[in-house]
PDB file of C-alpha atoms in Angstrom:
ATOM      1  CA  MET A   1      12.085  12.171 -10.858  1.00  0.00           C
ATOM      2  CA  PRO A   2      14.975  10.360 -12.628  1.00  0.00           C
ATOM      3  CA  LEU A   3      15.298   6.666 -11.845  1.00  0.00           C
ATOM      4  CA  TYR A   4      18.818   6.971 -10.410  1.00  0.00           C
ATOM      5  CA  HIS A   5      17.629   9.683  -8.004  1.00  0.00           C
ATOM      6  CA  LEU A   6      14.760   7.526  -6.752  1.00  0.00           C
ATOM      7  CA  VAL A   7      17.024   4.503  -6.303  1.00  0.00           C
ATOM      8  CA  LEU A   8      19.611   6.616  -4.457  1.00  0.00           C
ATOM      9  CA  ILE A   9      16.946   7.886  -2.043  1.00  0.00           C
ATOM     10  CA  ALA A  10      15.647   4.357  -1.486  1.00  0.00           C
ATOM     11  CA  LEU A  11      19.104   2.930  -0.794  1.00  0.00           C
ATOM     12  CA  ILE A  12      20.010   5.724   1.623  1.00  0.00           C
ATOM     13  CA  GLN A  13      16.747   5.252   3.502  1.00  0.00           C
ATOM     14  CA  GLY A  14      16.931   1.476   3.488  1.00  0.00           C
ATOM     15  CA  ILE A  15      20.507   1.286   4.701  1.00  0.00           C
ATOM     16  CA  THR A  16      20.273   4.011   7.363  1.00  0.00           C
ATOM     17  CA  GLU A  17      16.729   3.579   8.750  1.00  0.00           C
ATOM     18  CA  PHE A  18      17.639   0.881  11.262  1.00  0.00           C
ATOM     19  CA  LEU A  19      21.146   2.092  11.963  1.00  0.00           C
ATOM     20  CA  PRO A  20      21.435   4.785  14.667  1.00  0.00           C
ATOM     21  CA  VAL A  21      22.693   7.371  12.164  1.00  0.00           C
ATOM     22  CA  SER A  22      19.469   9.197  11.150  1.00  0.00           C
ATOM     23  CA  SER A  23      17.916   8.246   7.844  1.00  0.00           C
ATOM     24  CA  SER A  24      15.863  11.446   7.700  1.00  0.00           C
ATOM     25  CA  GLY A  25      18.982  13.539   8.259  1.00  0.00           C
ATOM     26  CA  HIS A  26      20.692  11.833   5.329  1.00  0.00           C
ATOM     27  CA  LEU A  27      17.648  12.339   3.103  1.00  0.00           C
ATOM     28  CA  ILE A  28      17.537  16.050   3.939  1.00  0.00           C
ATOM     29  CA  LEU A  29      21.264  16.380   3.231  1.00  0.00           C
ATOM     30  CA  LEU A  30      21.051  14.628  -0.140  1.00  0.00           C
ATOM     31  CA  PRO A  31      19.829  17.586  -2.247  1.00  0.00           C
ATOM     32  CA  GLY A  32      22.141  20.100  -0.585  1.00  0.00           C
ATOM     33  CA  LEU A  33      25.273  17.983  -0.926  1.00  0.00           C
ATOM     34  CA  THR A  34      24.598  16.691  -4.447  1.00  0.00           C
ATOM     35  CA  GLY A  35      22.644  19.497  -6.096  1.00  0.00           C
ATOM     36  CA  LEU A  36      19.778  17.106  -6.800  1.00  0.00           C
ATOM     37  CA  GLU A  37      16.183  18.267  -6.474  1.00  0.00           C
ATOM     38  CA  ASP A  38      14.719  18.009  -2.957  1.00  0.00           C
ATOM     39  CA  GLN A  39      12.628  14.872  -3.053  1.00  0.00           C
ATOM     40  CA  GLY A  40      10.082  16.285  -0.610  1.00  0.00           C
ATOM     41  CA  PRO A  41       8.333  14.684   2.373  1.00  0.00           C
ATOM     42  CA  VAL A  42       6.072  12.370   0.355  1.00  0.00           C
ATOM     43  CA  ILE A  43       8.980  10.528  -1.250  1.00  0.00           C
ATOM     44  CA  ASP A  44      10.586  10.397   2.202  1.00  0.00           C
ATOM     45  CA  ILE A  45       7.469   8.701   3.541  1.00  0.00           C
ATOM     46  CA  ALA A  46       7.427   6.277   0.602  1.00  0.00           C
ATOM     47  CA  ALA A  47      10.971   5.279   1.522  1.00  0.00           C
ATOM     48  CA  HIS A  48       9.839   4.766   5.121  1.00  0.00           C
ATOM     49  CA  ILE A  49       6.982   2.533   3.943  1.00  0.00           C
ATOM     50  CA  GLY A  50       9.538   0.269   2.249  1.00  0.00           C
ATOM     51  CA  THR A  51      11.497  -0.012   5.466  1.00  0.00           C
ATOM     52  CA  LEU A  52       8.240  -0.611   7.355  1.00  0.00           C
ATOM     53  CA  CYS A  53       7.596  -3.682   5.215  1.00  0.00           C
ATOM     54  CA  ALA A  54      11.126  -4.881   5.962  1.00  0.00           C
ATOM     55  CA  VAL A  55      10.780  -4.608   9.732  1.00  0.00           C
ATOM     56  CA  VAL A  56       7.363  -6.303   9.659  1.00  0.00           C
ATOM     57  CA  ILE A  57       8.825  -9.278   7.806  1.00  0.00           C
ATOM     58  CA  TYR A  58      11.990  -9.494   9.923  1.00  0.00           C
ATOM     59  CA  PHE A  59      10.108  -9.287  13.226  1.00  0.00           C
ATOM     60  CA  TRP A  60       7.015 -11.113  12.022  1.00  0.00           C
ATOM     61  CA  SER A  61       6.721 -13.276  15.153  1.00  0.00           C
ATOM     62  CA  ASP A  62       6.559 -10.129  17.315  1.00  0.00           C
ATOM     63  CA  VAL A  63       4.216  -8.396  14.875  1.00  0.00           C
ATOM     64  CA  ARG A  64       1.921 -11.427  14.841  1.00  0.00           C
ATOM     65  CA  LEU A  65       1.900 -11.418  18.647  1.00  0.00           C
ATOM     66  CA  GLY A  66       0.896  -7.760  18.628  1.00  0.00           C
ATOM     67  CA  LEU A  67      -1.904  -8.441  16.152  1.00  0.00           C
ATOM     68  CA  GLN A  68      -3.178 -11.218  18.393  1.00  0.00           C
ATOM     69  CA  GLY A  69      -3.534  -8.581  21.080  1.00  0.00           C
ATOM     70  CA  ILE A  70      -6.225  -6.689  19.137  1.00  0.00           C
ATOM     71  CA  PRO A  71      -9.139  -9.004  20.075  1.00  0.00           C
ATOM     72  CA  GLN A  72      -7.750  -9.321  23.593  1.00  0.00           C
ATOM     73  CA  VAL A  73      -7.813  -5.556  24.053  1.00  0.00           C
ATOM     74  CA  LEU A  74     -11.336  -5.353  22.619  1.00  0.00           C
ATOM     75  CA  LEU A  75     -12.450  -8.011  25.108  1.00  0.00           C
ATOM     76  CA  GLY A  76     -10.751  -6.198  27.991  1.00  0.00           C
ATOM     77  CA  GLN A  77      -8.078  -8.875  28.459  1.00  0.00           C
ATOM     78  CA  ILE A  78      -5.325  -6.294  28.831  1.00  0.00           C
ATOM     79  CA  ASN A  79      -3.060  -8.403  31.024  1.00  0.00           C
ATOM     80  CA  GLU A  80      -2.407 -10.985  28.302  1.00  0.00           C
ATOM     81  CA  ILE A  81       1.094 -10.901  26.788  1.00  0.00           C
ATOM     82  CA  ALA A  82      -0.098  -9.965  23.292  1.00  0.00           C
ATOM     83  CA  ALA A  83      -2.433  -7.253  24.594  1.00  0.00           C
ATOM     84  CA  ARG A  84       0.295  -5.738  26.753  1.00  0.00           C
ATOM     85  CA  LEU A  85       2.669  -5.555  23.781  1.00  0.00           C
ATOM     86  CA  LEU A  86       0.015  -3.933  21.598  1.00  0.00           C
ATOM     87  CA  ILE A  87      -0.862  -1.372  24.258  1.00  0.00           C
ATOM     88  CA  ALA A  88       2.813  -0.643  24.927  1.00  0.00           C
ATOM     89  CA  LEU A  89       3.447   0.098  21.248  1.00  0.00           C
ATOM     90  CA  ALA A  90       0.361   2.322  21.121  1.00  0.00           C
ATOM     91  CA  ILE A  91       1.473   4.244  24.216  1.00  0.00           C
ATOM     92  CA  ALA A  92       4.973   4.713  22.778  1.00  0.00           C
ATOM     93  CA  THR A  93       3.497   6.227  19.612  1.00  0.00           C
ATOM     94  CA  VAL A  94       1.339   8.910  21.249  1.00  0.00           C
ATOM     95  CA  PRO A  95       4.135  11.394  22.146  1.00  0.00           C
ATOM     96  CA  VAL A  96       5.630  11.434  18.641  1.00  0.00           C
ATOM     97  CA  ILE A  97       2.207  11.903  17.032  1.00  0.00           C
ATOM     98  CA  LEU A  98       1.383  14.866  19.278  1.00  0.00           C
ATOM     99  CA  ALA A  99       4.843  16.382  18.843  1.00  0.00           C
ATOM    100  CA  GLY A 100       4.674  15.790  15.086  1.00  0.00           C
ATOM    101  CA  LEU A 101       1.388  17.667  14.839  1.00  0.00           C
ATOM    102  CA  ILE A 102       2.852  20.571  16.800  1.00  0.00           C
ATOM    103  CA  PHE A 103       5.928  20.657  14.586  1.00  0.00           C
ATOM    104  CA  LYS A 104       3.788  20.576  11.447  1.00  0.00           C
ATOM    105  CA  LEU A 105       1.322  23.261  12.577  1.00  0.00           C
ATOM    106  CA  THR A 106       4.035  25.619  13.825  1.00  0.00           C
ATOM    107  CA  GLY A 107       6.351  25.145  10.848  1.00  0.00           C
ATOM    108  CA  LEU A 108       9.180  23.781  13.005  1.00  0.00           C
ATOM    109  CA  SER A 109       9.509  20.697  10.824  1.00  0.00           C
ATOM    110  CA  ASP A 110      10.547  22.861   7.863  1.00  0.00           C
ATOM    111  CA  ALA A 111      12.574  25.343   9.905  1.00  0.00           C
ATOM    112  CA  MET A 112      14.836  22.618  11.278  1.00  0.00           C
ATOM    113  CA  ARG A 113      15.760  21.114   7.901  1.00  0.00           C
ATOM    114  CA  SER A 114      19.187  22.787   8.002  1.00  0.00           C
ATOM    115  CA  ILE A 115      22.703  21.453   7.897  1.00  0.00           C
ATOM    116  CA  THR A 116      23.671  22.974  11.252  1.00  0.00           C
ATOM    117  CA  VAL A 117      20.671  21.449  13.052  1.00  0.00           C
ATOM    118  CA  ILE A 118      21.491  18.057  11.561  1.00  0.00           C
ATOM    119  CA  GLY A 119      25.167  18.466  12.441  1.00  0.00           C
ATOM    120  CA  TRP A 120      24.486  19.304  16.088  1.00  0.00           C
ATOM    121  CA  ALA A 121      21.937  16.507  16.407  1.00  0.00           C
ATOM    122  CA  MET A 122      24.353  14.003  14.873  1.00  0.00           C
ATOM    123  CA  LEU A 123      27.084  15.064  17.270  1.00  0.00           C
ATOM    124  CA  VAL A 124      25.154  15.486  20.532  1.00  0.00           C
ATOM    125  CA  PHE A 125      22.895  12.446  20.279  1.00  0.00           C
ATOM    126  CA  GLY A 126      25.767  10.324  18.976  1.00  0.00           C
ATOM    127  CA  ILE A 127      27.840  11.142  22.061  1.00  0.00           C
ATOM    128  CA  LEU A 128      24.794  10.473  24.249  1.00  0.00           C
ATOM    129  CA  LEU A 129      24.367   7.027  22.666  1.00  0.00           C
ATOM    130  CA  TYR A 130      28.020   6.238  23.379  1.00  0.00           C
ATOM    131  CA  TRP A 131      27.788   7.422  26.985  1.00  0.00           C
ATOM    132  CA  VAL A 132      24.658   5.391  27.701  1.00  0.00           C
ATOM    133  CA  ASP A 133      25.914   2.320  25.826  1.00  0.00           C
ATOM    134  CA  GLN A 134      29.100   2.250  27.898  1.00  0.00           C
ATOM    135  CA  ARG A 135      27.453   2.784  31.282  1.00  0.00           C
ATOM    136  CA  ALA A 136      23.986   1.247  31.151  1.00  0.00           C
ATOM    137  CA  GLN A 137      23.226  -1.965  33.036  1.00  0.00           C
ATOM    138  CA  THR A 138      21.838  -3.890  30.082  1.00  0.00           C
ATOM    139  CA  GLU A 139      20.161  -7.048  31.355  1.00  0.00           C
ATOM    140  CA  ARG A 140      16.416  -6.665  30.719  1.00  0.00           C
ATOM    141  CA  LYS A 141      14.525  -8.533  27.994  1.00  0.00           C
ATOM    142  CA  MET A 142      11.571  -7.231  26.002  1.00  0.00           C
ATOM    143  CA  ASP A 143       9.060  -9.268  27.998  1.00  0.00           C
ATOM    144  CA  ALA A 144       9.909  -6.975  30.934  1.00  0.00           C
ATOM    145  CA  LEU A 145       8.717  -3.903  28.987  1.00  0.00           C
ATOM    146  CA  THR A 146       6.144  -1.997  31.056  1.00  0.00           C
ATOM    147  CA  TRP A 147       3.646   0.626  29.953  1.00  0.00           C
ATOM    148  CA  ARG A 148       5.665   3.202  31.868  1.00  0.00           C
ATOM    149  CA  ASP A 149       8.755   2.143  29.891  1.00  0.00           C
ATOM    150  CA  ALA A 150       6.719   2.511  26.698  1.00  0.00           C
ATOM    151  CA  PHE A 151       5.637   6.060  27.535  1.00  0.00           C
ATOM    152  CA  VAL A 152       9.175   7.140  28.445  1.00  0.00           C
ATOM    153  CA  LEU A 153      10.516   5.575  25.242  1.00  0.00           C
ATOM    154  CA  GLY A 154       7.791   7.437  23.387  1.00  0.00           C
ATOM    155  CA  LEU A 155       9.172  10.694  24.782  1.00  0.00           C
ATOM    156  CA  TRP A 156      12.641   9.692  23.613  1.00  0.00           C
ATOM    157  CA  GLN A 157      11.197   8.886  20.191  1.00  0.00           C
ATOM    158  CA  ALA A 158       9.555  12.318  19.928  1.00  0.00           C
ATOM    159  CA  MET A 159      13.042  13.873  19.986  1.00  0.00           C
ATOM    160  CA  ALA A 160      13.708  12.140  16.667  1.00  0.00           C
ATOM    161  CA  LEU A 161      11.603  14.842  15.002  1.00  0.00           C
ATOM    162  CA  ILE A 162      14.765  16.922  15.182  1.00  0.00           C
ATOM    163  CA  PRO A 163      16.568  16.052  11.909  1.00  0.00           C
ATOM    164  CA  GLY A 164      19.808  14.208  12.514  1.00  0.00           C
ATOM    165  CA  THR A 165      18.713  12.712  15.824  1.00  0.00           C
ATOM    166  CA  SER A 166      17.836   9.251  14.425  1.00  0.00           C
ATOM    167  CA  ARG A 167      14.609   7.604  15.523  1.00  0.00           C
ATOM    168  CA  SER A 168      16.293   4.248  15.980  1.00  0.00           C
ATOM    169  CA  GLY A 169      19.318   5.829  17.648  1.00  0.00           C
ATOM    170  CA  ILE A 170      17.371   7.817  20.229  1.00  0.00           C
ATOM    171  CA  THR A 171      14.963   4.985  21.093  1.00  0.00           C
ATOM    172  CA  ILE A 172      17.869   2.540  21.397  1.00  0.00           C
ATOM    173  CA  THR A 173      19.539   5.065  23.701  1.00  0.00           C
ATOM    174  CA  GLY A 174      16.369   5.245  25.802  1.00  0.00           C
ATOM    175  CA  ALA A 175      16.006   1.469  25.921  1.00  0.00           C
ATOM    176  CA  LEU A 176      19.644   1.032  26.960  1.00  0.00           C
ATOM    177  CA  TRP A 177      19.082   3.664  29.660  1.00  0.00           C
ATOM    178  CA  ALA A 178      16.105   1.594  30.880  1.00  0.00           C
ATOM    179  CA  GLY A 179      18.360  -1.447  31.229  1.00  0.00           C
ATOM    180  CA  PHE A 180      17.530  -3.483  28.139  1.00  0.00           C
ATOM    181  CA  THR A 181      20.274  -5.459  26.395  1.00  0.00           C
ATOM    182  CA  ARG A 182      21.732  -4.057  23.180  1.00  0.00           C
ATOM    183  CA  LYS A 183      19.886  -6.538  21.009  1.00  0.00           C
ATOM    184  CA  GLU A 184      16.603  -6.145  22.888  1.00  0.00           C
ATOM    185  CA  ALA A 185      16.942  -2.352  22.758  1.00  0.00           C
ATOM    186  CA  ALA A 186      17.234  -2.580  18.968  1.00  0.00           C
ATOM    187  CA  ARG A 187      14.288  -4.999  18.827  1.00  0.00           C
ATOM    188  CA  ILE A 188      12.073  -2.656  20.841  1.00  0.00           C
ATOM    189  CA  SER A 189      13.156   0.297  18.707  1.00  0.00           C
ATOM    190  CA  MET A 190      12.298  -1.509  15.476  1.00  0.00           C
ATOM    191  CA  LEU A 191       8.857  -2.556  16.720  1.00  0.00           C
ATOM    192  CA  MET A 192       8.191   1.036  17.818  1.00  0.00           C
ATOM    193  CA  SER A 193       8.904   2.141  14.260  1.00  0.00           C
ATOM    194  CA  ILE A 194       5.878   0.259  12.893  1.00  0.00           C
ATOM    195  CA  PRO A 195       3.045   2.388  14.340  1.00  0.00           C
ATOM    196  CA  THR A 196       5.179   5.524  14.011  1.00  0.00           C
ATOM    197  CA  ILE A 197       5.734   5.025  10.278  1.00  0.00           C
ATOM    198  CA  LEU A 198       2.053   4.143   9.827  1.00  0.00           C
ATOM    199  CA  ALA A 199       1.083   7.405  11.538  1.00  0.00           C
ATOM    200  CA  SER A 200       3.520   9.412   9.389  1.00  0.00           C
ATOM    201  CA  GLY A 201       2.205   7.745   6.267  1.00  0.00           C
ATOM    202  CA  ALA A 202      -1.366   8.589   7.207  1.00  0.00           C
ATOM    203  CA  LEU A 203      -0.476  12.276   7.510  1.00  0.00           C
ATOM    204  CA  THR A 204       0.784  12.381   3.925  1.00  0.00           C
ATOM    205  CA  ALA A 205      -1.701   9.944   2.376  1.00  0.00           C
ATOM    206  CA  LEU A 206      -3.727  12.831   0.949  1.00  0.00           C
ATOM    207  CA  ASP A 207      -0.778  13.967  -1.159  1.00  0.00           C
ATOM    208  CA  LEU A 208      -0.629  10.523  -2.761  1.00  0.00           C
ATOM    209  CA  ILE A 209      -4.383  10.417  -3.300  1.00  0.00           C
ATOM    210  CA  VAL A 210      -4.532  13.744  -5.085  1.00  0.00           C
ATOM    211  CA  GLY A 211      -1.589  12.705  -7.233  1.00  0.00           C
ATOM    212  CA  THR A 212       0.984  15.375  -6.388  1.00  0.00           C
ATOM    213  CA  VAL A 213       3.642  12.668  -6.586  1.00  0.00           C
ATOM    214  CA  PRO A 214       3.480   9.975  -9.332  1.00  0.00           C
ATOM    215  CA  LEU A 215       2.681   6.477  -8.057  1.00  0.00           C
ATOM    216  CA  ARG A 216       5.515   5.216 -10.253  1.00  0.00           C
ATOM    217  CA  ASP A 217       8.034   7.209  -8.224  1.00  0.00           C
ATOM    218  CA  THR A 218       6.669   6.083  -4.863  1.00  0.00           C
ATOM    219  CA  GLY A 219       6.505   2.468  -6.018  1.00  0.00           C
ATOM    220  CA  ILE A 220      10.165   2.436  -7.060  1.00  0.00           C
ATOM    221  CA  VAL A 221      11.268   3.985  -3.779  1.00  0.00           C
ATOM    222  CA  ILE A 222       9.217   1.533  -1.705  1.00  0.00           C
ATOM    223  CA  ILE A 223      10.622  -1.523  -3.491  1.00  0.00           C
ATOM    224  CA  PHE A 224      14.287  -0.522  -3.334  1.00  0.00           C
ATOM    225  CA  SER A 225      14.139   0.789   0.253  1.00  0.00           C
ATOM    226  CA  PHE A 226      12.491  -2.489   1.302  1.00  0.00           C
ATOM    227  CA  GLY A 227      15.329  -4.588  -0.123  1.00  0.00           C
ATOM    228  CA  ALA A 228      18.082  -2.400   1.307  1.00  0.00           C
ATOM    229  CA  ALA A 229      16.398  -2.189   4.713  1.00  0.00           C
ATOM    230  CA  LEU A 230      15.910  -5.928   5.042  1.00  0.00           C
ATOM    231  CA  LEU A 231      19.590  -6.517   4.303  1.00  0.00           C
ATOM    232  CA  ALA A 232      20.806  -3.744   6.645  1.00  0.00           C
ATOM    233  CA  LEU A 233      18.507  -4.883   9.447  1.00  0.00           C
ATOM    234  CA  SER A 234      19.681  -8.490   9.184  1.00  0.00           C
ATOM    235  CA  LEU A 235      23.336  -7.462   9.295  1.00  0.00           C
ATOM    236  CA  MET A 236      22.889  -5.081  12.235  1.00  0.00           C
ATOM    237  CA  MET A 237      21.013  -7.585  14.395  1.00  0.00           C
ATOM    238  CA  ARG A 238      23.751 -10.156  13.791  1.00  0.00           C
ATOM    239  CA  LEU A 239      26.544  -7.696  14.544  1.00  0.00           C
ATOM    240  CA  LEU A 240      24.967  -6.700  17.863  1.00  0.00           C
ATOM    241  CA  ASN A 241      25.916 -10.138  19.196  1.00  0.00           C
ATOM    242  CA  LYS A 242      29.568  -9.179  18.777  1.00  0.00           C
ATOM    243  CA  VAL A 243      30.019  -5.398  18.790  1.00  0.00           C
ATOM    244  CA  SER A 244      28.711  -2.309  20.575  1.00  0.00           C
ATOM    245  CA  TYR A 245      27.219   0.834  19.020  1.00  0.00           C
ATOM    246  CA  THR A 246      30.622   2.568  19.015  1.00  0.00           C
ATOM    247  CA  PRO A 247      31.229   2.279  15.218  1.00  0.00           C
ATOM    248  CA  TYR A 248      27.955   4.111  14.579  1.00  0.00           C
ATOM    249  CA  VAL A 249      28.884   6.763  17.141  1.00  0.00           C
ATOM    250  CA  ILE A 250      32.225   7.380  15.435  1.00  0.00           C
ATOM    251  CA  TYR A 251      30.443   7.846  12.103  1.00  0.00           C
ATOM    252  CA  ARG A 252      27.921  10.228  13.680  1.00  0.00           C
ATOM    253  CA  VAL A 253      30.587  12.350  15.358  1.00  0.00           C
ATOM    254  CA  LEU A 254      32.710  12.639  12.211  1.00  0.00           C
ATOM    255  CA  LEU A 255      29.716  13.456  10.033  1.00  0.00           C
ATOM    256  CA  GLY A 256      28.353  15.907  12.600  1.00  0.00           C
ATOM    257  CA  LEU A 257      31.644  17.794  12.795  1.00  0.00           C
ATOM    258  CA  ALA A 258      31.905  17.897   8.998  1.00  0.00           C
ATOM    259  CA  LEU A 259      28.361  19.227   8.651  1.00  0.00           C
ATOM    260  CA  LEU A 260      28.938  21.909  11.281  1.00  0.00           C
ATOM    261  CA  ALA A 261      32.108  23.006   9.501  1.00  0.00           C
ATOM    262  CA  ILE A 262      30.228  23.223   6.199  1.00  0.00           C
ATOM    263  CA  GLY A 263      27.206  24.906   7.748  1.00  0.00           C
ATOM    264  CA  TYR A 264      29.070  27.631   9.603  1.00  0.00           C
ATOM    265  CA  SER A 265      31.410  28.303   6.711  1.00  0.00           C
ATOM    266  CA  GLY A 266      28.440  28.736   4.385  1.00  0.00           C
ATOM    267  CA  SER A 267      30.245  26.857   1.621  1.00  0.00           C
ATOM    268  CA  LEU A 268      27.083  25.080   0.494  1.00  0.00           C
ATOM    269  CA  GLY A 269      23.628  26.400  -0.127  1.00  0.00           C
ATOM    270  CA  PHE A 270      21.814  25.118   2.947  1.00  0.00           C
TER     271      PHE A 270
END
């Protein structure tokens, strides 16, 4: 793939991954709106790996705590703080893995890569985020996260398999609904992305091994998405101290309406 195309994909993924605006939806839209070649799921995953590295570095203290939980779990010390965090993240990942397998085996993942699906998801889940953000009693901190919370958030996360939903957006919505503060909801959402991206990467690892996509292309995408994601994540976490999620909702609603107008008019080749 041309260098500019790879960089464009990486920047879109890096900037939108941690914002509640659906990075995957934007990546699916890219070829249809620009006429560029569809980058395919493997390049998408490479872009997600770059953002994974960014979230690991930004939340390293939390990631380190989770890693400390591994020996605790193996020794049966499941009530320790680190072990509880590790187990919670594992529980939250199960629903999306199971749903992802179902989508892949049934062909739903390909069938839903359409502009109208993305448009409706942008619109509906954007309005839902606004409604919850305005009404939720947001007082809880992440140390109050229970395994039940983790499972319910995992169900929310599974809905992100619908293109345009936004994994971060839907899990933030779920965390706000559960009473977590805006900043803590974002923190939980970002930590949930780590095992989810690892699982997605594992599903497509074979494509990289057999060489269907050049390692040069994946390397470029990983590097640029990492840089963009780290910057976007830093800015968003700082802004959450001052503003709500309303600016992202406005963007989602406007984009959703535009995509629905394009999709139903059939003016582009989606």
